Amino acid sequence: MKNIVCLVLVLVSLFFIGSVSEVCGGTNGTYVTYYLPYLHTNPAGVVYCVVSNFGIGADNITHVNFNIMGNERGSVDRSTAQLTVLNYFTSKKTVMLAFSGQGIYVGTTTDNQYVNMSSILGTSEMYGAKLSFVSTIVAGTNAVRDSHLNCKNLVMSCFQGTSNPKRNLVGYSCEAGYASNADDVTTFKPYNIRQNNFSGETTADNATGYSF
């Protein structure tokens, strides 16, 4: 019965939208997003996050997005900053990100700065953000399966402060889901929501599926 329903949906989708990627479990990518409710631009409150990719080659990261979702002044536009650090997040790699001052660094704060937030955040301001890792790899000659990122194969732990040992950062959470296509990786869809319910949305609230 399920196969018959799926076939009907495929035929309908081909007739109306010419695509089956949103029907019967098809997808163009998967993502893992970490929600970080507390970060601070004061260098004394530097946050170090260690990310490990436990996946296989099909889970290599193809996009890394960072969105500031709120600050003390309520003045953020939630635009997406892309980190061009993809070679760091291949399978079997462990990488440290540093959120220090108004910048994001790969490695320590003396390493390369990949995001400059000085136009958005003050020099001593609290803010919250989401950090998203996306893989749009599909099965083919170089991949044994489609990407399937989840909160168990792309893991992260964060620490705060300049003292030794560092303080464990708490309160952040992980979510995994589908990325709708390779070109618009901000259109995320949680696993527990049917993929075709929100096709065409530009930016989706990951908790409800509503656009904003």
PDB file of C-alpha atoms in Angstrom:
ATOM      1  CA  MET A   1       0.000   0.000   0.000  1.00  0.00           C
ATOM      2  CA  LYS A   2       2.831   2.373   0.910  1.00  0.00           C
ATOM      3  CA  ASN A   3       4.499   1.765  -2.455  1.00  0.00           C
ATOM      4  CA  ILE A   4       1.256   2.548  -4.284  1.00  0.00           C
ATOM      5  CA  VAL A   5       0.881   5.831  -2.378  1.00  0.00           C
ATOM      6  CA  CYS A   6       4.485   6.695  -3.140  1.00  0.00           C
ATOM      7  CA  LEU A   7       3.969   5.982  -6.853  1.00  0.00           C
ATOM      8  CA  VAL A   8       0.903   8.230  -6.923  1.00  0.00           C
ATOM      9  CA  LEU A   9       2.858  11.023  -5.230  1.00  0.00           C
ATOM     10  CA  VAL A  10       5.694  10.646  -7.726  1.00  0.00           C
ATOM     11  CA  LEU A  11       3.299  10.876 -10.683  1.00  0.00           C
ATOM     12  CA  VAL A  12       1.585  13.922  -9.192  1.00  0.00           C
ATOM     13  CA  SER A  13       4.908  15.628  -8.493  1.00  0.00           C
ATOM     14  CA  LEU A  14       6.136  14.965 -12.029  1.00  0.00           C
ATOM     15  CA  PHE A  15       2.933  16.413 -13.465  1.00  0.00           C
ATOM     16  CA  PHE A  16       2.894  19.579 -11.349  1.00  0.00           C
ATOM     17  CA  ILE A  17       6.528  20.365 -10.459  1.00  0.00           C
ATOM     18  CA  GLY A  18       8.611  18.052 -12.620  1.00  0.00           C
ATOM     19  CA  SER A  19      10.614  16.723  -9.695  1.00  0.00           C
ATOM     20  CA  VAL A  20      10.586  13.796  -7.285  1.00  0.00           C
ATOM     21  CA  SER A  21      13.258  15.128  -4.916  1.00  0.00           C
ATOM     22  CA  GLU A  22      10.654  16.234  -2.368  1.00  0.00           C
ATOM     23  CA  VAL A  23       8.639  13.001  -2.486  1.00  0.00           C
ATOM     24  CA  CYS A  24       9.081   9.591  -0.820  1.00  0.00           C
ATOM     25  CA  GLY A  25      12.143  10.466   1.190  1.00  0.00           C
ATOM     26  CA  GLY A  26      14.273  12.019  -1.569  1.00  0.00           C
ATOM     27  CA  THR A  27      16.655  14.767  -0.506  1.00  0.00           C
ATOM     28  CA  ASN A  28      19.471  16.901  -1.856  1.00  0.00           C
ATOM     29  CA  GLY A  29      21.400  17.136   1.385  1.00  0.00           C
ATOM     30  CA  THR A  30      21.436  16.855   5.166  1.00  0.00           C
ATOM     31  CA  TYR A  31      22.527  19.238   7.890  1.00  0.00           C
ATOM     32  CA  VAL A  32      23.414  19.501  11.560  1.00  0.00           C
ATOM     33  CA  THR A  33      22.751  22.794  13.350  1.00  0.00           C
ATOM     34  CA  TYR A  34      24.059  23.726  16.786  1.00  0.00           C
ATOM     35  CA  TYR A  35      22.159  26.478  18.607  1.00  0.00           C
ATOM     36  CA  LEU A  36      24.449  28.588  20.806  1.00  0.00           C
ATOM     37  CA  PRO A  37      22.320  30.796  23.083  1.00  0.00           C
ATOM     38  CA  TYR A  38      25.240  32.553  24.784  1.00  0.00           C
ATOM     39  CA  LEU A  39      28.352  33.993  23.157  1.00  0.00           C
ATOM     40  CA  HIS A  40      30.136  37.250  24.035  1.00  0.00           C
ATOM     41  CA  THR A  41      32.375  39.640  22.139  1.00  0.00           C
ATOM     42  CA  ASN A  42      34.456  40.456  25.230  1.00  0.00           C
ATOM     43  CA  PRO A  43      37.754  38.589  24.592  1.00  0.00           C
ATOM     44  CA  ALA A  44      37.709  37.387  28.211  1.00  0.00           C
ATOM     45  CA  GLY A  45      34.598  35.386  27.324  1.00  0.00           C
ATOM     46  CA  VAL A  46      36.141  33.581  24.364  1.00  0.00           C
ATOM     47  CA  VAL A  47      34.395  30.310  23.464  1.00  0.00           C
ATOM     48  CA  TYR A  48      36.224  27.323  21.982  1.00  0.00           C
ATOM     49  CA  CYS A  49      34.157  24.664  20.214  1.00  0.00           C
ATOM     50  CA  VAL A  50      35.716  21.353  19.200  1.00  0.00           C
ATOM     51  CA  VAL A  51      33.954  19.658  16.270  1.00  0.00           C
ATOM     52  CA  SER A  52      34.546  16.021  15.267  1.00  0.00           C
ATOM     53  CA  ASN A  53      33.255  14.373  12.103  1.00  0.00           C
ATOM     54  CA  PHE A  54      32.600  10.703  12.929  1.00  0.00           C
ATOM     55  CA  GLY A  55      31.006  10.053   9.532  1.00  0.00           C
ATOM     56  CA  ILE A  56      32.342   8.498   6.344  1.00  0.00           C
ATOM     57  CA  GLY A  57      33.361  10.228   3.114  1.00  0.00           C
ATOM     58  CA  ALA A  58      29.710  10.717   2.140  1.00  0.00           C
ATOM     59  CA  ASP A  59      29.377  12.930   5.233  1.00  0.00           C
ATOM     60  CA  ASN A  60      32.118  15.395   4.296  1.00  0.00           C
ATOM     61  CA  ILE A  61      30.903  18.950   4.881  1.00  0.00           C
ATOM     62  CA  THR A  62      30.154  21.070   1.799  1.00  0.00           C
ATOM     63  CA  HIS A  63      28.835  24.229   3.512  1.00  0.00           C
ATOM     64  CA  VAL A  64      29.369  25.812   6.943  1.00  0.00           C
ATOM     65  CA  ASN A  65      26.901  28.586   7.808  1.00  0.00           C
ATOM     66  CA  PHE A  66      26.806  30.954  10.780  1.00  0.00           C
ATOM     67  CA  ASN A  67      23.772  33.068  11.670  1.00  0.00           C
ATOM     68  CA  ILE A  68      23.614  35.574  14.530  1.00  0.00           C
ATOM     69  CA  MET A  69      20.040  35.145  15.758  1.00  0.00           C
ATOM     70  CA  GLY A  70      19.932  37.704  18.571  1.00  0.00           C
ATOM     71  CA  ASN A  71      21.968  40.286  20.479  1.00  0.00           C
ATOM     72  CA  GLU A  72      21.479  42.675  23.404  1.00  0.00           C
ATOM     73  CA  ARG A  73      20.201  45.476  21.173  1.00  0.00           C
ATOM     74  CA  GLY A  74      17.936  43.274  19.070  1.00  0.00           C
ATOM     75  CA  SER A  75      19.571  44.716  15.972  1.00  0.00           C
ATOM     76  CA  VAL A  76      20.640  41.650  13.973  1.00  0.00           C
ATOM     77  CA  ASP A  77      19.324  40.848  10.495  1.00  0.00           C
ATOM     78  CA  ARG A  78      20.021  37.087  10.789  1.00  0.00           C
ATOM     79  CA  SER A  79      21.946  37.066   7.529  1.00  0.00           C
ATOM     80  CA  THR A  80      24.125  34.047   6.760  1.00  0.00           C
ATOM     81  CA  ALA A  81      27.908  34.126   6.891  1.00  0.00           C
ATOM     82  CA  GLN A  82      29.594  31.213   5.140  1.00  0.00           C
ATOM     83  CA  LEU A  83      32.857  29.864   6.533  1.00  0.00           C
ATOM     84  CA  THR A  84      35.182  28.775   3.733  1.00  0.00           C
ATOM     85  CA  VAL A  85      36.772  26.048   5.834  1.00  0.00           C
ATOM     86  CA  LEU A  86      35.377  22.942   4.181  1.00  0.00           C
ATOM     87  CA  ASN A  87      38.654  21.030   3.990  1.00  0.00           C
ATOM     88  CA  TYR A  88      38.788  21.137   7.790  1.00  0.00           C
ATOM     89  CA  PHE A  89      35.497  19.251   8.235  1.00  0.00           C
ATOM     90  CA  THR A  90      36.024  16.070   6.233  1.00  0.00           C
ATOM     91  CA  SER A  91      35.333  12.698   7.840  1.00  0.00           C
ATOM     92  CA  LYS A  92      37.613  11.554  10.671  1.00  0.00           C
ATOM     93  CA  LYS A  93      38.783  15.122  11.389  1.00  0.00           C
ATOM     94  CA  THR A  94      38.615  17.051  14.666  1.00  0.00           C
ATOM     95  CA  VAL A  95      38.702  20.853  14.423  1.00  0.00           C
ATOM     96  CA  MET A  96      38.552  23.696  16.937  1.00  0.00           C
ATOM     97  CA  LEU A  97      36.626  26.913  16.299  1.00  0.00           C
ATOM     98  CA  ALA A  98      37.241  29.995  18.442  1.00  0.00           C
ATOM     99  CA  PHE A  99      34.566  32.660  18.936  1.00  0.00           C
ATOM    100  CA  SER A 100      36.658  35.560  20.194  1.00  0.00           C
ATOM    101  CA  GLY A 101      35.771  39.239  20.205  1.00  0.00           C
ATOM    102  CA  GLN A 102      33.992  40.088  16.972  1.00  0.00           C
ATOM    103  CA  GLY A 103      35.514  37.236  14.986  1.00  0.00           C
ATOM    104  CA  ILE A 104      35.397  33.497  14.372  1.00  0.00           C
ATOM    105  CA  TYR A 105      38.709  31.685  14.010  1.00  0.00           C
ATOM    106  CA  VAL A 106      39.707  28.178  12.976  1.00  0.00           C
ATOM    107  CA  GLY A 107      42.131  26.887  15.575  1.00  0.00           C
ATOM    108  CA  THR A 108      43.263  29.425  18.180  1.00  0.00           C
ATOM    109  CA  THR A 109      42.612  33.157  18.129  1.00  0.00           C
ATOM    110  CA  THR A 110      46.019  33.621  16.491  1.00  0.00           C
ATOM    111  CA  ASP A 111      44.946  31.546  13.481  1.00  0.00           C
ATOM    112  CA  ASN A 112      43.006  32.757  10.463  1.00  0.00           C
ATOM    113  CA  GLN A 113      39.852  34.774  11.049  1.00  0.00           C
ATOM    114  CA  TYR A 114      37.069  33.508   8.813  1.00  0.00           C
ATOM    115  CA  VAL A 115      34.162  35.707   9.933  1.00  0.00           C
ATOM    116  CA  ASN A 116      34.317  39.356  11.015  1.00  0.00           C
ATOM    117  CA  MET A 117      31.222  40.495  12.925  1.00  0.00           C
ATOM    118  CA  SER A 118      32.338  44.046  13.789  1.00  0.00           C
ATOM    119  CA  SER A 119      29.601  45.546  11.599  1.00  0.00           C
ATOM    120  CA  ILE A 120      26.918  43.655  13.552  1.00  0.00           C
ATOM    121  CA  LEU A 121      28.128  43.339  17.146  1.00  0.00           C
ATOM    122  CA  GLY A 122      29.621  45.728  19.678  1.00  0.00           C
ATOM    123  CA  THR A 123      32.926  45.186  21.452  1.00  0.00           C
ATOM    124  CA  SER A 124      31.296  43.960  24.672  1.00  0.00           C
ATOM    125  CA  GLU A 125      27.969  42.415  23.794  1.00  0.00           C
ATOM    126  CA  MET A 126      26.111  39.167  24.385  1.00  0.00           C
ATOM    127  CA  TYR A 127      24.691  37.375  21.375  1.00  0.00           C
ATOM    128  CA  GLY A 128      23.188  34.056  20.340  1.00  0.00           C
ATOM    129  CA  ALA A 129      23.756  32.212  17.090  1.00  0.00           C
ATOM    130  CA  LYS A 130      23.342  29.004  15.166  1.00  0.00           C
ATOM    131  CA  LEU A 131      26.178  27.137  13.486  1.00  0.00           C
ATOM    132  CA  SER A 132      25.152  24.837  10.629  1.00  0.00           C
ATOM    133  CA  PHE A 133      27.104  22.123   8.854  1.00  0.00           C
ATOM    134  CA  VAL A 134      25.661  20.945   5.537  1.00  0.00           C
ATOM    135  CA  SER A 135      26.553  18.061   3.243  1.00  0.00           C
ATOM    136  CA  THR A 136      25.029  17.848  -0.228  1.00  0.00           C
ATOM    137  CA  ILE A 137      26.970  14.733  -1.251  1.00  0.00           C
ATOM    138  CA  VAL A 138      24.946  12.129  -3.151  1.00  0.00           C
ATOM    139  CA  ALA A 139      25.753   8.516  -3.933  1.00  0.00           C
ATOM    140  CA  GLY A 140      27.998   8.070  -6.952  1.00  0.00           C
ATOM    141  CA  THR A 141      31.463   6.991  -7.988  1.00  0.00           C
ATOM    142  CA  ASN A 142      33.059   8.781  -5.029  1.00  0.00           C
ATOM    143  CA  ALA A 143      30.371   8.167  -2.407  1.00  0.00           C
ATOM    144  CA  VAL A 144      28.814   4.897  -1.281  1.00  0.00           C
ATOM    145  CA  ARG A 145      25.592   6.612  -0.189  1.00  0.00           C
ATOM    146  CA  ASP A 146      23.928  10.005   0.147  1.00  0.00           C
ATOM    147  CA  SER A 147      25.049  12.203   3.020  1.00  0.00           C
ATOM    148  CA  HIS A 148      23.326  11.534   6.323  1.00  0.00           C
ATOM    149  CA  LEU A 149      24.572  14.030   8.873  1.00  0.00           C
ATOM    150  CA  ASN A 150      23.132  13.700  12.365  1.00  0.00           C
ATOM    151  CA  CYS A 151      23.900  14.735  15.933  1.00  0.00           C
ATOM    152  CA  LYS A 152      25.818  11.500  16.561  1.00  0.00           C
ATOM    153  CA  ASN A 153      28.242  11.621  13.649  1.00  0.00           C
ATOM    154  CA  LEU A 154      28.970  15.374  13.713  1.00  0.00           C
ATOM    155  CA  VAL A 155      29.528  16.142  17.386  1.00  0.00           C
ATOM    156  CA  MET A 156      30.595  19.313  19.162  1.00  0.00           C
ATOM    157  CA  SER A 157      31.739  20.316  22.655  1.00  0.00           C
ATOM    158  CA  CYS A 158      32.302  23.921  23.770  1.00  0.00           C
ATOM    159  CA  PHE A 159      34.339  25.588  26.518  1.00  0.00           C
ATOM    160  CA  GLN A 160      34.551  29.202  27.651  1.00  0.00           C
ATOM    161  CA  GLY A 161      37.103  31.518  29.197  1.00  0.00           C
ATOM    162  CA  THR A 162      40.824  32.194  29.295  1.00  0.00           C
ATOM    163  CA  SER A 163      41.582  30.215  32.464  1.00  0.00           C
ATOM    164  CA  ASN A 164      42.847  26.632  32.622  1.00  0.00           C
ATOM    165  CA  PRO A 165      40.895  24.453  32.787  1.00  0.00           C
ATOM    166  CA  LYS A 166      38.186  26.143  30.718  1.00  0.00           C
ATOM    167  CA  ARG A 167      34.559  26.266  31.843  1.00  0.00           C
ATOM    168  CA  ASN A 168      32.144  23.899  30.119  1.00  0.00           C
ATOM    169  CA  LEU A 169      29.616  25.820  28.055  1.00  0.00           C
ATOM    170  CA  VAL A 170      26.066  24.594  28.609  1.00  0.00           C
ATOM    171  CA  GLY A 171      22.697  25.352  27.061  1.00  0.00           C
ATOM    172  CA  TYR A 172      23.500  24.693  23.421  1.00  0.00           C
ATOM    173  CA  SER A 173      21.516  22.114  21.485  1.00  0.00           C
ATOM    174  CA  CYS A 174      21.767  20.054  18.308  1.00  0.00           C
ATOM    175  CA  GLU A 175      19.300  19.490  15.483  1.00  0.00           C
ATOM    176  CA  ALA A 176      19.582  17.418  12.301  1.00  0.00           C
ATOM    177  CA  GLY A 177      17.478  17.537   9.171  1.00  0.00           C
ATOM    178  CA  TYR A 178      17.275  17.920   5.406  1.00  0.00           C
ATOM    179  CA  ALA A 179      18.696  20.724   3.273  1.00  0.00           C
ATOM    180  CA  SER A 180      16.291  21.337   0.406  1.00  0.00           C
ATOM    181  CA  ASN A 181      18.887  21.901  -2.302  1.00  0.00           C
ATOM    182  CA  ALA A 182      22.561  22.525  -2.896  1.00  0.00           C
ATOM    183  CA  ASP A 183      22.144  26.182  -3.863  1.00  0.00           C
ATOM    184  CA  ASP A 184      19.931  27.394  -1.012  1.00  0.00           C
ATOM    185  CA  VAL A 185      21.277  25.634   2.045  1.00  0.00           C
ATOM    186  CA  THR A 186      19.421  27.952   4.440  1.00  0.00           C
ATOM    187  CA  THR A 187      16.157  26.134   3.670  1.00  0.00           C
ATOM    188  CA  PHE A 188      16.344  23.540   6.424  1.00  0.00           C
ATOM    189  CA  LYS A 189      13.691  20.961   7.236  1.00  0.00           C
ATOM    190  CA  PRO A 190      13.656  18.827  10.395  1.00  0.00           C
ATOM    191  CA  TYR A 191      13.522  15.057   9.977  1.00  0.00           C
ATOM    192  CA  ASN A 192      10.134  14.800  11.666  1.00  0.00           C
ATOM    193  CA  ILE A 193       8.403  17.063   9.121  1.00  0.00           C
ATOM    194  CA  ARG A 194       7.475  15.779   5.672  1.00  0.00           C
ATOM    195  CA  GLN A 195       9.954  17.262   3.226  1.00  0.00           C
ATOM    196  CA  ASN A 196       7.388  18.365   0.648  1.00  0.00           C
ATOM    197  CA  ASN A 197       5.363  20.373   3.189  1.00  0.00           C
ATOM    198  CA  PHE A 198       7.628  23.403   2.980  1.00  0.00           C
ATOM    199  CA  SER A 199       9.120  23.262  -0.509  1.00  0.00           C
ATOM    200  CA  GLY A 200      10.004  26.690  -1.846  1.00  0.00           C
ATOM    201  CA  GLU A 201      10.499  28.371   1.519  1.00  0.00           C
ATOM    202  CA  THR A 202      13.526  30.656   1.648  1.00  0.00           C
ATOM    203  CA  THR A 203      14.225  30.441   5.362  1.00  0.00           C
ATOM    204  CA  ALA A 204      12.398  28.107   7.728  1.00  0.00           C
ATOM    205  CA  ASP A 205      11.983  28.062  11.485  1.00  0.00           C
ATOM    206  CA  ASN A 206      13.441  24.668  12.339  1.00  0.00           C
ATOM    207  CA  ALA A 207      11.059  24.113  15.247  1.00  0.00           C
ATOM    208  CA  THR A 208       7.774  24.772  13.449  1.00  0.00           C
ATOM    209  CA  GLY A 209       8.539  24.850   9.739  1.00  0.00           C
ATOM    210  CA  TYR A 210       7.087  28.357   9.429  1.00  0.00           C
ATOM    211  CA  SER A 211       9.032  30.816   7.310  1.00  0.00           C
ATOM    212  CA  PHE A 212      10.265  34.161   8.628  1.00  0.00           C
TER     213      PHE A 212
END
